[in-house]
CSV table of N, CA and C in Angstrom, one decimal:
chain,number,residue,atom,x,y,z
A,1,UNK,N,-23.7,200.1,170.4
A,1,UNK,CA,-22.8,199.5,169.5
A,1,UNK,C,-22.9,198.0,169.5
A,2,UNK,N,-23.0,197.4,170.7
A,2,UNK,CA,-23.1,196.0,170.9
A,2,UNK,C,-24.3,195.5,170.3
A,3,UNK,N,-25.4,196.2,170.4
A,3,UNK,CA,-26.7,195.8,169.8
A,3,UNK,C,-26.5,195.7,168.3
A,4,UNK,N,-25.9,196.7,167.7
A,4,UNK,CA,-25.7,196.7,166.2
A,4,UNK,C,-24.8,195.5,165.8
A,5,UNK,N,-23.8,195.2,166.6
A,5,UNK,CA,-23.0,194.0,166.2
A,5,UNK,C,-23.8,192.7,166.4
A,6,UNK,N,-24.6,192.6,167.4
A,6,UNK,CA,-25.4,191.4,167.6
A,6,UNK,C,-26.5,191.3,166.5
A,7,UNK,N,-27.1,192.4,166.1
A,7,UNK,CA,-28.1,192.4,165.0
A,7,UNK,C,-27.4,192.0,163.7
A,8,UNK,N,-26.2,192.4,163.5
A,8,UNK,CA,-25.4,192.1,162.3
A,8,UNK,C,-25.2,190.6,162.2
A,9,UNK,N,-24.8,190.0,163.4
A,9,UNK,CA,-24.5,188.6,163.4
A,9,UNK,C,-25.8,187.8,163.2
A,10,UNK,N,-26.9,188.2,163.7
A,10,UNK,CA,-28.2,187.5,163.5
A,10,UNK,C,-28.5,187.6,162.1
A,11,UNK,N,-28.4,188.8,161.5
A,11,UNK,CA,-28.7,189.0,160.0
A,11,UNK,C,-27.8,188.0,159.2
A,12,UNK,N,-26.6,187.9,159.5
A,12,UNK,CA,-25.7,187.1,158.7
A,12,UNK,C,-26.1,185.6,158.9
A,13,UNK,N,-26.4,185.2,160.1
A,13,UNK,CA,-26.9,183.8,160.3
A,13,UNK,C,-28.1,183.5,159.5
A,14,UNK,N,-29.1,184.4,159.5
A,14,UNK,CA,-30.3,184.2,158.8
A,14,UNK,C,-30.0,184.1,157.3
A,15,UNK,N,-29.2,185.0,156.8
A,15,UNK,CA,-28.8,185.0,155.3
A,15,UNK,C,-28.1,183.7,155.0
A,16,UNK,N,-27.3,183.2,155.8
A,16,UNK,CA,-26.6,181.9,155.6
A,16,UNK,C,-27.7,180.7,155.6
A,17,UNK,N,-28.6,180.8,156.5
A,17,UNK,CA,-29.7,179.8,156.5
A,17,UNK,C,-30.5,179.8,155.2
A,18,UNK,N,-30.8,181.0,154.7
A,18,UNK,CA,-31.6,181.1,153.5
A,18,UNK,C,-30.8,180.6,152.3
A,19,UNK,N,-29.5,181.0,152.3
A,19,UNK,CA,-28.6,180.5,151.2
A,19,UNK,C,-28.5,179.0,151.2
A,20,UNK,N,-28.4,178.4,152.4
A,20,UNK,CA,-28.3,176.9,152.5
A,20,UNK,C,-29.6,176.3,152.0
A,21,UNK,N,-30.7,176.8,152.4
A,21,UNK,CA,-32.0,176.3,152.0
A,21,UNK,C,-32.2,176.3,150.5
A,22,UNK,N,-31.9,177.4,149.8
A,22,UNK,CA,-32.0,177.4,148.4
A,22,UNK,C,-31.0,176.6,147.7
A,23,UNK,N,-29.8,176.5,148.2
A,23,UNK,CA,-28.8,175.6,147.6
A,23,UNK,C,-29.3,174.1,147.7
A,24,UNK,N,-29.8,173.7,148.8
A,24,UNK,CA,-30.3,172.3,148.9
A,24,UNK,C,-31.5,172.1,148.0
A,25,UNK,N,-32.4,173.1,147.9
A,25,UNK,CA,-33.6,173.0,147.1
A,25,UNK,C,-33.2,172.9,145.6
A,26,UNK,N,-32.2,173.7,145.2
A,26,UNK,CA,-31.7,173.7,143.8
A,26,UNK,C,-31.1,172.3,143.5
A,27,UNK,N,-30.3,171.8,144.4
A,27,UNK,CA,-29.6,170.5,144.2
A,27,UNK,C,-30.7,169.4,144.1
A,28,UNK,N,-31.7,169.4,144.9
A,28,UNK,CA,-32.8,168.4,144.8
A,28,UNK,C,-33.5,168.5,143.5
A,29,UNK,N,-33.8,169.7,143.0
A,29,UNK,CA,-34.4,169.9,141.7
A,29,UNK,C,-33.6,169.4,140.6
A,30,UNK,N,-32.3,169.7,140.7
A,30,UNK,CA,-31.4,169.2,139.6
A,30,UNK,C,-31.3,167.7,139.6
A,31,UNK,N,-31.2,167.1,140.8
A,31,UNK,CA,-31.2,165.6,140.9
A,31,UNK,C,-32.5,165.0,140.3
A,32,UNK,N,-33.6,165.6,140.6
A,32,UNK,CA,-34.9,165.0,140.1
A,32,UNK,C,-34.9,165.2,138.6
A,33,UNK,N,-34.5,166.3,138.1
A,33,UNK,CA,-34.4,166.5,136.6
A,33,UNK,C,-33.6,165.5,136.0
A,34,UNK,N,-32.4,165.2,136.6
A,34,UNK,CA,-31.5,164.2,136.0
A,34,UNK,C,-32.2,162.8,136.0
A,35,UNK,N,-32.9,162.5,137.0
A,35,UNK,CA,-33.6,161.2,137.1
A,35,UNK,C,-34.7,161.1,136.0
A,36,UNK,N,-35.5,162.2,135.8
A,36,UNK,CA,-36.5,162.2,134.8
A,36,UNK,C,-35.9,162.0,133.4
A,37,UNK,N,-34.8,162.7,133.1
A,37,UNK,CA,-34.2,162.6,131.8
A,37,UNK,C,-33.6,161.3,131.6
A,38,UNK,N,-33.0,160.7,132.7
A,38,UNK,CA,-32.5,159.3,132.6
A,38,UNK,C,-33.6,158.3,132.3
A,39,UNK,N,-34.8,158.5,132.9
A,39,UNK,CA,-35.9,157.6,132.7
A,39,UNK,C,-36.3,157.7,131.2
A,40,UNK,N,-36.4,158.9,130.7
A,40,UNK,CA,-36.8,159.1,129.3
A,40,UNK,C,-35.8,158.4,128.4
A,41,UNK,N,-34.5,158.6,128.7
A,41,UNK,CA,-33.5,158.1,127.9
A,41,UNK,C,-33.6,156.5,127.8
A,42,UNK,N,-33.8,155.9,129.0
A,42,UNK,CA,-34.0,154.5,129.0
A,42,UNK,C,-35.2,154.0,128.2
A,43,UNK,N,-36.3,154.7,128.3
A,43,UNK,CA,-37.5,154.3,127.5
A,43,UNK,C,-37.2,154.5,126.0
A,44,UNK,N,-36.5,155.6,125.7
A,44,UNK,CA,-36.2,155.9,124.3
A,44,UNK,C,-35.3,154.8,123.7
A,45,UNK,N,-34.3,154.4,124.5
A,45,UNK,CA,-33.4,153.3,124.0
A,45,UNK,C,-34.2,152.0,123.8
A,46,UNK,N,-35.1,151.7,124.8
A,46,UNK,CA,-35.9,150.5,124.6
A,46,UNK,C,-36.7,150.6,123.4
A,47,UNK,N,-37.2,151.8,123.1
A,47,UNK,CA,-38.1,151.9,121.9
A,47,UNK,C,-37.2,151.8,120.6
A,48,UNK,N,-36.0,152.3,120.6
A,48,UNK,CA,-35.1,152.2,119.5
A,48,UNK,C,-34.7,150.7,119.2
A,49,UNK,N,-34.7,149.9,120.3
A,49,UNK,CA,-34.3,148.5,120.2
A,49,UNK,C,-35.5,147.6,119.9
A,50,UNK,N,-36.7,148.2,119.8
A,50,UNK,CA,-37.9,147.5,119.4
A,50,UNK,C,-38.6,146.8,120.5
A,51,UNK,N,-38.1,147.1,121.8
A,51,UNK,CA,-38.7,146.4,122.9
A,51,UNK,C,-40.1,147.1,123.3
A,52,UNK,N,-40.3,148.3,123.0
A,52,UNK,CA,-41.5,149.0,123.3
A,52,UNK,C,-41.8,150.0,122.1
A,53,UNK,N,-43.1,150.4,122.1
A,53,UNK,CA,-43.5,151.4,121.1
A,53,UNK,C,-43.3,152.8,121.6
A,54,UNK,N,-43.0,153.7,120.6
A,54,UNK,CA,-42.8,155.1,121.0
A,54,UNK,C,-43.8,155.9,120.2
A,55,UNK,N,-44.3,157.0,120.8
A,55,UNK,CA,-45.2,157.9,120.1
A,55,UNK,C,-44.5,158.6,118.9
A,56,UNK,N,-45.2,159.3,118.1
A,56,UNK,CA,-44.6,159.9,116.9
A,56,UNK,C,-43.6,161.0,117.4
A,57,UNK,N,-42.4,161.0,116.8
A,57,UNK,CA,-41.4,162.0,117.1
A,57,UNK,C,-41.1,162.3,118.5
A,58,UNK,N,-40.7,161.2,119.3
A,58,UNK,CA,-40.5,161.5,120.7
A,58,UNK,C,-39.3,162.4,121.0
A,59,UNK,N,-38.3,162.4,120.1
A,59,UNK,CA,-37.1,163.3,120.4
A,59,UNK,C,-37.5,164.7,120.1
A,60,UNK,N,-38.3,164.9,119.1
A,60,UNK,CA,-38.8,166.3,118.8
A,60,UNK,C,-39.6,166.8,120.0
A,61,UNK,N,-40.5,166.0,120.5
A,61,UNK,CA,-41.3,166.4,121.7
A,61,UNK,C,-40.4,166.7,122.9
A,62,UNK,N,-39.4,165.8,123.1
A,62,UNK,CA,-38.4,166.0,124.2
A,62,UNK,C,-37.7,167.3,124.0
A,63,UNK,N,-37.2,167.6,122.8
A,63,UNK,CA,-36.4,168.8,122.6
A,63,UNK,C,-37.3,170.0,122.7
A,64,UNK,N,-38.6,170.0,122.4
A,64,UNK,CA,-39.5,171.1,122.5
A,64,UNK,C,-40.0,171.3,124.0
A,65,UNK,N,-39.8,170.3,124.8
A,65,UNK,CA,-40.3,170.4,126.2
A,65,UNK,C,-39.6,171.6,126.9
A,66,UNK,N,-40.4,172.5,127.5
A,66,UNK,CA,-39.9,173.7,128.1
A,66,UNK,C,-39.7,173.5,129.6
A,67,UNK,N,-40.3,172.5,130.2
A,67,UNK,CA,-40.1,172.2,131.6
A,67,UNK,C,-40.2,170.7,131.9
A,68,UNK,N,-39.8,170.4,133.1
A,68,UNK,CA,-39.8,169.0,133.4
A,68,UNK,C,-41.1,168.3,133.4
A,69,UNK,N,-42.2,169.1,133.7
A,69,UNK,CA,-43.6,168.5,133.6
A,69,UNK,C,-43.9,168.0,132.3
A,70,UNK,N,-43.4,168.7,131.2
A,70,UNK,CA,-43.7,168.2,129.9
A,70,UNK,C,-43.0,166.9,129.6
A,71,UNK,N,-41.8,166.8,130.1
A,71,UNK,CA,-41.0,165.5,129.9
A,71,UNK,C,-41.7,164.4,130.7
A,72,UNK,N,-42.2,164.7,131.9
A,72,UNK,CA,-43.0,163.7,132.7
A,72,UNK,C,-44.2,163.3,131.9
A,73,UNK,N,-44.9,164.2,131.2
A,73,UNK,CA,-46.1,163.9,130.5
A,73,UNK,C,-45.7,163.0,129.3
A,74,UNK,N,-44.6,163.2,128.6
A,74,UNK,CA,-44.1,162.4,127.5
A,74,UNK,C,-43.8,161.0,128.0
A,75,UNK,N,-43.2,160.9,129.2
A,75,UNK,CA,-42.9,159.6,129.8
A,75,UNK,C,-44.2,158.8,130.1
A,76,UNK,N,-45.2,159.5,130.7
A,76,UNK,CA,-46.4,158.9,131.0
A,76,UNK,C,-47.1,158.4,129.7
A,77,UNK,N,-47.0,159.2,128.6
A,77,UNK,CA,-47.6,158.8,127.3
A,77,UNK,C,-46.9,157.5,126.8
A,78,UNK,N,-45.6,157.4,126.9
A,78,UNK,CA,-44.9,156.2,126.5
A,78,UNK,C,-45.3,155.0,127.3
A,79,UNK,N,-45.4,155.2,128.6
A,79,UNK,CA,-45.8,154.1,129.5
A,79,UNK,C,-47.2,153.7,129.2
A,80,UNK,N,-48.1,154.6,129.0
A,80,UNK,CA,-49.5,154.2,128.7
A,80,UNK,C,-49.6,153.5,127.4
A,81,UNK,N,-48.9,153.9,126.4
A,81,UNK,CA,-48.9,153.3,125.1
A,81,UNK,C,-48.4,151.9,125.2
A,82,UNK,N,-47.6,151.6,126.1
A,82,UNK,CA,-47.0,150.2,126.3
A,82,UNK,C,-47.6,149.4,127.5
A,83,UNK,N,-48.5,150.0,128.2
A,83,UNK,CA,-49.1,149.4,129.3
A,83,UNK,C,-48.1,149.1,130.5
A,84,UNK,N,-47.1,150.0,130.6
A,84,UNK,CA,-46.1,149.9,131.7
A,84,UNK,C,-46.6,150.6,133.0
């Protein structure tokens, strides 16, 4: 019986560790996503103000982006277009 209780406690500790790991991973991913979106927003605003050039239909490309990699690619494209 004591062995079963001990194994149960170990199992619970391991599950808590896994839960904490994925929670931290998710938070980090969300923070990175927010930073990338903020960077795009800043570049887009600069483009609207005439400070830099934007590619054709940047908002459409942003809206169609299915993942953060595509947004990063759009940011790189804007930076390359302007030599940033």
